[in-house]
Amino acid sequence: MAVMNRLSEMPRDPIVSFALSCQNEDGGFGGNIALDSHLLYTLSAVQVLCLFQAEDQIVDKEGLFNWVAALQREDGSFQGDKWGEIDTRFTYCAMNCLALLGQLHRINIPAAVNYIMSCQNWDAGFGVSPGAESHAGQIFCCVGALRIANAMDRIDQDRLGFWLAQRQLPSGGLNGRPEKKADVCYSWWVLSAMSVMGRVSWIDSAALIRYILSCQDVDDGGIADKPGNWPDVYHTFFGVAGLSLLGYLDVPLNKINPVFAMPPEVIRRLKIPEANGGEP
C-alpha cells in the first residue's frame, strides 16, 4: 500500500498495536502474539513500525538490540532464532533491522561481510551458506547486506549482474535460478539487486512489465506467482515493488528503496547514511 501511495487507507493504530504485541520477553518479535522470536518476523515488525512512524513505541528497545546482536556467531553469520539455523537471509534481516533503528554498531560488520563473501560461488551468485547453490533470493539478501555495510567493492558487479540478467525467460518473467519457471516474486529479488548495482537496464523491462501484469487477477486485483494462479499478498507486493523499480508509469507508484524494501521518505526520515545506492 505504501508503494501504491495508499498507506493512509490502512488502519494505523490496530496495525501498530498488533506489531507491538508480538514482541517477546527476549526482545525479539514473533510472527504472532506468543510465538517464538525470529529475525524474519522481527524485521517485518520493525519495518511496519517505521512505516507508521511508530518505532519509538517499541517497549524494550535495548532488549531488541541485544537480542539481534546475540544471534551473530563468531564466523560473522547469523542464526535466525534460538534454535540455531544459519542462512544469509538472517544476516540481511539483522543488518536491515539495526540500520533502520540506527544501531548497526551493535554487531561485527567486518565479520558479517566476510561471512557473506564466503557464500559467493564461482558463478558470482550467493547461496544460503558456503557452497550452497546460487539463488536470486539469497543474492538480494547478500547484496542488500553488503550495501548496508558499504562493502559493494567486494564483489564483481558486472559478473553478478550478468547472472541475474540471465534469469529473464522468453515469457518476460524472471526465475530464481537456472532451469526454473518464471515467478513474479523474482521481479523483486532480481530487480532489487540489479537496482542496487545500477543494472536494471540489462533486462527487457517492457517484457517483464507485461509478465507481471499478466499475473494480476482481473476480478479481485491481486497478483499471483504465475498467470492464472490464485493471487496472494506476498506476490502482490513483489509485483507492485517490481513495477516500481521498473519505473512503471501507468499508475502513480512510489519509489521503493531496493536495499531496505521501504519507501524513500521513510529512509530519509530515519536519516540512514549511504542508503540510496543504485538506480532511482
GROMACS .gro file of C-alpha atoms in nm:
model
  280
    1MET     CA    1   0.000   0.000   0.000
    2ALA     CA    2   0.290   0.236   0.071
    3VAL     CA    3   0.437   0.170  -0.274
    4MET     CA    4   0.096   0.247  -0.425
    5ASN     CA    5   0.072   0.570  -0.221
    6ARG     CA    6  -0.228   0.430  -0.031
    7LEU     CA    7  -0.086   0.371   0.318
    8SER     CA    8  -0.325   0.632   0.460
    9GLU     CA    9  -0.612   0.394   0.380
   10MET     CA   10  -0.478   0.137   0.628
   11PRO     CA   11  -0.597   0.139   0.993
   12ARG     CA   12  -0.274   0.259   1.156
   13ASP     CA   13  -0.346   0.214   1.527
   14PRO     CA   14  -0.464  -0.152   1.519
   15ILE     CA   15  -0.171  -0.249   1.295
   16VAL     CA   16   0.083  -0.076   1.520
   17SER     CA   17  -0.075  -0.228   1.832
   18PHE     CA   18  -0.062  -0.577   1.682
   19ALA     CA   19   0.302  -0.541   1.579
   20LEU     CA   20   0.399  -0.417   1.924
   21SER     CA   21   0.210  -0.701   2.092
   22CYS     CA   22   0.430  -0.954   1.911
   23GLN     CA   23   0.746  -0.851   2.097
   24ASN     CA   24   0.862  -1.120   2.340
   25GLU     CA   25   1.045  -1.103   2.671
   26ASP     CA   26   1.374  -1.183   2.494
   27GLY     CA   27   1.340  -0.860   2.293
   28GLY     CA   28   1.265  -1.015   1.953
   29PHE     CA   29   0.934  -1.035   1.769
   30GLY     CA   30   0.732  -1.340   1.672
   31GLY     CA   31   0.500  -1.378   1.375
   32ASN     CA   32   0.202  -1.352   1.607
   33ILE     CA   33   0.131  -1.299   1.974
   34ALA     CA   34   0.319  -1.550   2.196
   35LEU     CA   35   0.508  -1.712   1.907
   36ASP     CA   36   0.886  -1.757   1.930
   37SER     CA   37   1.104  -1.466   1.826
   38HIS     CA   38   1.273  -1.489   1.485
   39LEU     CA   39   1.477  -1.243   1.280
   40LEU     CA   40   1.238  -1.269   0.985
   41TYR     CA   41   0.942  -1.151   1.192
   42THR     CA   42   1.149  -0.903   1.387
   43LEU     CA   43   1.248  -0.724   1.067
   44SER     CA   44   0.887  -0.725   0.948
   45ALA     CA   45   0.769  -0.574   1.275
   46VAL     CA   46   1.036  -0.303   1.266
   47GLN     CA   47   0.952  -0.221   0.902
   48VAL     CA   48   0.581  -0.191   0.983
   49LEU     CA   49   0.652   0.032   1.283
   50CYS     CA   50   0.887   0.251   1.079
   51LEU     CA   51   0.626   0.284   0.803
   52PHE     CA   52   0.381   0.426   1.057
   53GLN     CA   53   0.645   0.636   1.239
   54ALA     CA   54   0.591   0.423   1.548
   55GLU     CA   55   0.938   0.278   1.606
   56ASP     CA   56   0.970   0.488   1.923
   57GLN     CA   57   0.677   0.293   2.071
   58ILE     CA   58   0.883  -0.027   2.095
   59VAL     CA   59   0.870  -0.104   2.465
   60ASP     CA   60   1.201  -0.287   2.506
   61LYS     CA   61   1.437  -0.131   2.254
   62GLU     CA   62   1.752  -0.229   2.441
   63GLY     CA   63   1.629  -0.586   2.464
   64LEU     CA   64   1.562  -0.585   2.090
   65PHE     CA   65   1.910  -0.457   2.007
   66ASN     CA   66   2.077  -0.707   2.238
   67TRP     CA   67   1.868  -0.996   2.107
   68VAL     CA   68   1.961  -0.926   1.744
   69ALA     CA   69   2.329  -0.880   1.826
   70ALA     CA   70   2.340  -1.203   2.028
   71LEU     CA   71   2.235  -1.401   1.720
   72GLN     CA   72   2.565  -1.327   1.544
   73ARG     CA   73   2.816  -1.612   1.559
   74GLU     CA   74   3.193  -1.593   1.576
   75ASP     CA   75   3.230  -1.651   1.200
   76GLY     CA   76   3.012  -1.345   1.132
   77SER     CA   77   2.700  -1.539   1.031
   78PHE     CA   78   2.360  -1.500   1.196
   79GLN     CA   79   2.122  -1.762   1.323
   80GLY     CA   80   1.755  -1.679   1.281
   81ASP     CA   81   1.646  -1.769   1.632
   82LYS     CA   82   1.748  -1.960   1.943
   83TRP     CA   83   1.734  -2.291   1.753
   84GLY     CA   84   2.044  -2.208   1.551
   85GLU     CA   85   1.958  -2.227   1.179
   86ILE     CA   86   2.213  -2.029   0.972
   87ASP     CA   87   2.114  -1.854   0.649
   88THR     CA   88   2.231  -1.545   0.462
   89ARG     CA   89   1.871  -1.421   0.485
   90PHE     CA   90   1.925  -1.375   0.855
   91THR     CA   91   2.237  -1.164   0.803
   92TYR     CA   92   2.034  -0.927   0.586
   93CYS     CA   93   1.743  -0.921   0.832
   94ALA     CA   94   1.971  -0.837   1.124
   95MET     CA   95   2.154  -0.563   0.935
   96ASN     CA   96   1.839  -0.411   0.787
   97CYS     CA   97   1.666  -0.408   1.125
   98LEU     CA   98   1.956  -0.248   1.309
   99ALA     CA   99   2.023   0.003   1.030
  100LEU     CA  100   1.660   0.121   1.036
  101LEU     CA  101   1.694   0.180   1.410
  102GLY     CA  102   2.041   0.336   1.393
  103GLN     CA  103   2.210   0.052   1.580
  104LEU     CA  104   2.446  -0.112   1.329
  105HIS     CA  105   2.735  -0.062   1.570
  106ARG     CA  106   2.588  -0.340   1.786
  107ILE     CA  107   2.724  -0.610   1.554
  108ASN     CA  108   3.057  -0.703   1.396
  109ILE     CA  109   3.014  -0.564   1.044
  110PRO     CA  110   3.353  -0.678   0.900
  111ALA     CA  111   3.288  -1.034   1.019
  112ALA     CA  112   2.938  -1.028   0.868
  113VAL     CA  113   3.078  -0.908   0.535
  114ASN     CA  114   3.346  -1.177   0.535
  115TYR     CA  115   3.085  -1.445   0.600
  116ILE     CA  116   2.868  -1.316   0.315
  117MET     CA  117   3.166  -1.333   0.081
  118SER     CA  118   3.231  -1.693   0.188
  119CYS     CA  119   2.885  -1.773   0.050
  120GLN     CA  120   2.968  -1.647  -0.302
  121ASN     CA  121   3.004  -1.911  -0.572
  122TRP     CA  122   3.213  -1.947  -0.888
  123ASP     CA  123   2.920  -1.812  -1.095
  124ALA     CA  124   2.924  -1.487  -0.889
  125GLY     CA  125   2.594  -1.572  -0.717
  126PHE     CA  126   2.530  -1.632  -0.347
  127GLY     CA  127   2.371  -1.919  -0.157
  128VAL     CA  128   2.222  -1.972   0.188
  129SER     CA  129   2.560  -2.083   0.323
  130PRO     CA  130   2.913  -2.153   0.193
  131GLY     CA  131   2.895  -2.396  -0.101
  132ALA     CA  132   2.516  -2.375  -0.138
  133GLU     CA  133   2.356  -2.319  -0.479
  134SER     CA  134   2.327  -1.962  -0.607
  135HIS     CA  135   1.975  -1.829  -0.575
  136ALA     CA  136   1.827  -1.489  -0.662
  137GLY     CA  137   1.659  -1.457  -0.323
  138GLN     CA  138   1.988  -1.504  -0.143
  139ILE     CA  139   2.158  -1.265  -0.384
  140PHE     CA  140   1.907  -0.996  -0.286
  141CYS     CA  141   1.991  -1.060   0.080
  142CYS     CA  142   2.368  -1.058   0.029
  143VAL     CA  143   2.375  -0.754  -0.199
  144GLY     CA  144   2.144  -0.567   0.037
  145ALA     CA  145   2.363  -0.652   0.336
  146LEU     CA  146   2.680  -0.553   0.150
  147ARG     CA  147   2.522  -0.222   0.051
  148ILE     CA  148   2.421  -0.152   0.412
  149ALA     CA  149   2.780  -0.233   0.514
  150ASN     CA  150   2.913  -0.006   0.237
  151ALA     CA  151   3.106  -0.305   0.102
  152MET     CA  152   2.988  -0.332  -0.259
  153ASP     CA  153   3.351  -0.310  -0.370
  154ARG     CA  154   3.393  -0.669  -0.250
  155ILE     CA  155   3.203  -0.810  -0.550
  156ASP     CA  156   3.237  -0.807  -0.929
  157GLN     CA  157   2.908  -0.634  -1.007
  158ASP     CA  158   2.928  -0.697  -1.382
  159ARG     CA  159   2.957  -1.074  -1.334
  160LEU     CA  160   2.678  -1.082  -1.078
  161GLY     CA  161   2.462  -0.854  -1.293
  162PHE     CA  162   2.510  -1.090  -1.589
  163TRP     CA  163   2.398  -1.390  -1.382
  164LEU     CA  164   2.088  -1.201  -1.273
  165ALA     CA  165   2.010  -1.078  -1.625
  166GLN     CA  166   2.013  -1.440  -1.741
  167ARG     CA  167   1.715  -1.507  -1.516
  168GLN     CA  168   1.480  -1.349  -1.771
  169LEU     CA  169   1.286  -1.605  -1.975
  170PRO     CA  170   1.107  -1.576  -2.313
  171SER     CA  171   0.783  -1.505  -2.124
  172GLY     CA  172   0.944  -1.187  -1.992
  173GLY     CA  173   0.929  -1.314  -1.635
  174LEU     CA  174   1.226  -1.389  -1.412
  175ASN     CA  175   1.328  -1.711  -1.241
  176GLY     CA  176   1.541  -1.757  -0.932
  177ARG     CA  177   1.798  -2.000  -1.072
  178PRO     CA  178   1.870  -2.182  -1.399
  179GLU     CA  179   1.612  -2.424  -1.541
  180LYS     CA  180   1.328  -2.297  -1.320
  181LYS     CA  181   0.998  -2.139  -1.423
  182ALA     CA  182   0.930  -1.767  -1.400
  183ASP     CA  183   0.769  -1.636  -1.083
  184VAL     CA  184   0.653  -1.283  -1.003
  185CYS     CA  185   0.845  -1.287  -0.673
  186TYR     CA  186   1.172  -1.259  -0.865
  187SER     CA  187   1.051  -0.928  -1.003
  188TRP     CA  188   1.163  -0.810  -0.659
  189TRP     CA  189   1.450  -1.045  -0.567
  190VAL     CA  190   1.630  -1.000  -0.900
  191LEU     CA  191   1.544  -0.638  -0.974
  192SER     CA  192   1.631  -0.513  -0.626
  193ALA     CA  193   1.987  -0.644  -0.652
  194MET     CA  194   2.018  -0.515  -1.009
  195SER     CA  195   1.889  -0.176  -0.899
  196VAL     CA  196   2.143  -0.153  -0.616
  197MET     CA  197   2.413  -0.227  -0.874
  198GLY     CA  198   2.265   0.013  -1.132
  199ARG     CA  199   2.196  -0.258  -1.390
  200VAL     CA  200   1.818  -0.276  -1.430
  201SER     CA  201   1.869  -0.168  -1.791
  202TRP     CA  202   2.031  -0.508  -1.857
  203ILE     CA  203   1.690  -0.675  -1.878
  204ASP     CA  204   1.390  -0.620  -2.106
  205SER     CA  205   1.178  -0.401  -1.878
  206ALA     CA  206   0.878  -0.387  -2.113
  207ALA     CA  207   0.861  -0.767  -2.130
  208LEU     CA  208   0.882  -0.802  -1.752
  209ILE     CA  209   0.608  -0.542  -1.703
  210ARG     CA  210   0.383  -0.740  -1.937
  211TYR     CA  211   0.456  -1.060  -1.742
  212ILE     CA  212   0.377  -0.901  -1.404
  213LEU     CA  213   0.051  -0.754  -1.534
  214SER     CA  214  -0.046  -1.090  -1.684
  215CYS     CA  215  -0.037  -1.234  -1.332
  216GLN     CA  216  -0.294  -0.990  -1.195
  217ASP     CA  217  -0.641  -1.129  -1.121
  218VAL     CA  218  -0.886  -0.916  -1.318
  219ASP     CA  219  -1.164  -0.981  -1.064
  220ASP     CA  220  -1.003  -0.908  -0.726
  221GLY     CA  221  -0.693  -0.711  -0.830
  222GLY     CA  222  -0.432  -0.924  -0.653
  223ILE     CA  223  -0.121  -1.060  -0.823
  224ALA     CA  224  -0.027  -1.429  -0.836
  225ASP     CA  225   0.305  -1.604  -0.884
  226LYS     CA  226   0.213  -1.707  -1.240
  227PRO     CA  227  -0.062  -1.621  -1.488
  228GLY     CA  228  -0.390  -1.787  -1.395
  229ASN     CA  229  -0.290  -1.882  -1.040
  230TRP     CA  230  -0.458  -1.759  -0.721
  231PRO     CA  231  -0.324  -1.421  -0.605
  232ASP     CA  232  -0.177  -1.363  -0.259
  233VAL     CA  233  -0.043  -1.068  -0.062
  234TYR     CA  234   0.321  -1.176  -0.099
  235HIS     CA  235   0.321  -1.185  -0.478
  236THR     CA  236   0.111  -0.871  -0.492
  237PHE     CA  237   0.389  -0.691  -0.303
  238PHE     CA  238   0.658  -0.848  -0.523
  239GLY     CA  239   0.475  -0.748  -0.840
  240VAL     CA  240   0.399  -0.391  -0.731
  241ALA     CA  241   0.755  -0.346  -0.600
  242GLY     CA  242   0.893  -0.476  -0.929
  243LEU     CA  243   0.679  -0.232  -1.124
  244SER     CA  244   0.811   0.048  -0.903
  245LEU     CA  245   1.172  -0.048  -0.972
  246LEU     CA  246   1.094  -0.065  -1.344
  247GLY     CA  247   0.957   0.290  -1.344
  248TYR     CA  248   0.606   0.180  -1.447
  249LEU     CA  249   0.416   0.499  -1.529
  250ASP     CA  250   0.057   0.388  -1.599
  251VAL     CA  251  -0.025   0.431  -1.228
  252PRO     CA  252   0.147   0.671  -0.981
  253LEU     CA  253   0.370   0.432  -0.789
  254ASN     CA  254   0.601   0.543  -0.509
  255LYS     CA  255   0.971   0.467  -0.550
  256ILE     CA  256   1.077   0.176  -0.330
  257ASN     CA  257   1.427   0.168  -0.182
  258PRO     CA  258   1.589  -0.152  -0.320
  259VAL     CA  259   1.812  -0.202  -0.016
  260PHE     CA  260   1.556  -0.173   0.265
  261ALA     CA  261   1.232  -0.255   0.078
  262MET     CA  262   1.090   0.068   0.217
  263PRO     CA  263   0.959   0.394   0.067
  264PRO     CA  264   1.229   0.659   0.025
  265GLU     CA  265   1.057   0.905   0.258
  266VAL     CA  266   1.100   0.658   0.546
  267ILE     CA  267   1.471   0.621   0.471
  268ARG     CA  268   1.510   0.999   0.460
  269ARG     CA  269   1.319   1.046   0.786
  270LEU     CA  270   1.537   0.789   0.963
  271LYS     CA  271   1.849   0.961   0.819
  272ILE     CA  272   2.014   0.634   0.722
  273PRO     CA  273   2.359   0.711   0.572
  274GLU     CA  274   2.462   0.562   0.237
  275ALA     CA  275   2.114   0.417   0.197
  276ASN     CA  276   2.028   0.507  -0.159
  277GLY     CA  277   2.279   0.347  -0.394
  278GLY     CA  278   2.182   0.218  -0.736
  279GLU     CA  279   1.918   0.348  -0.970
  280PRO     CA  280   1.645   0.590  -0.852
   0.00000   0.00000   0.00000
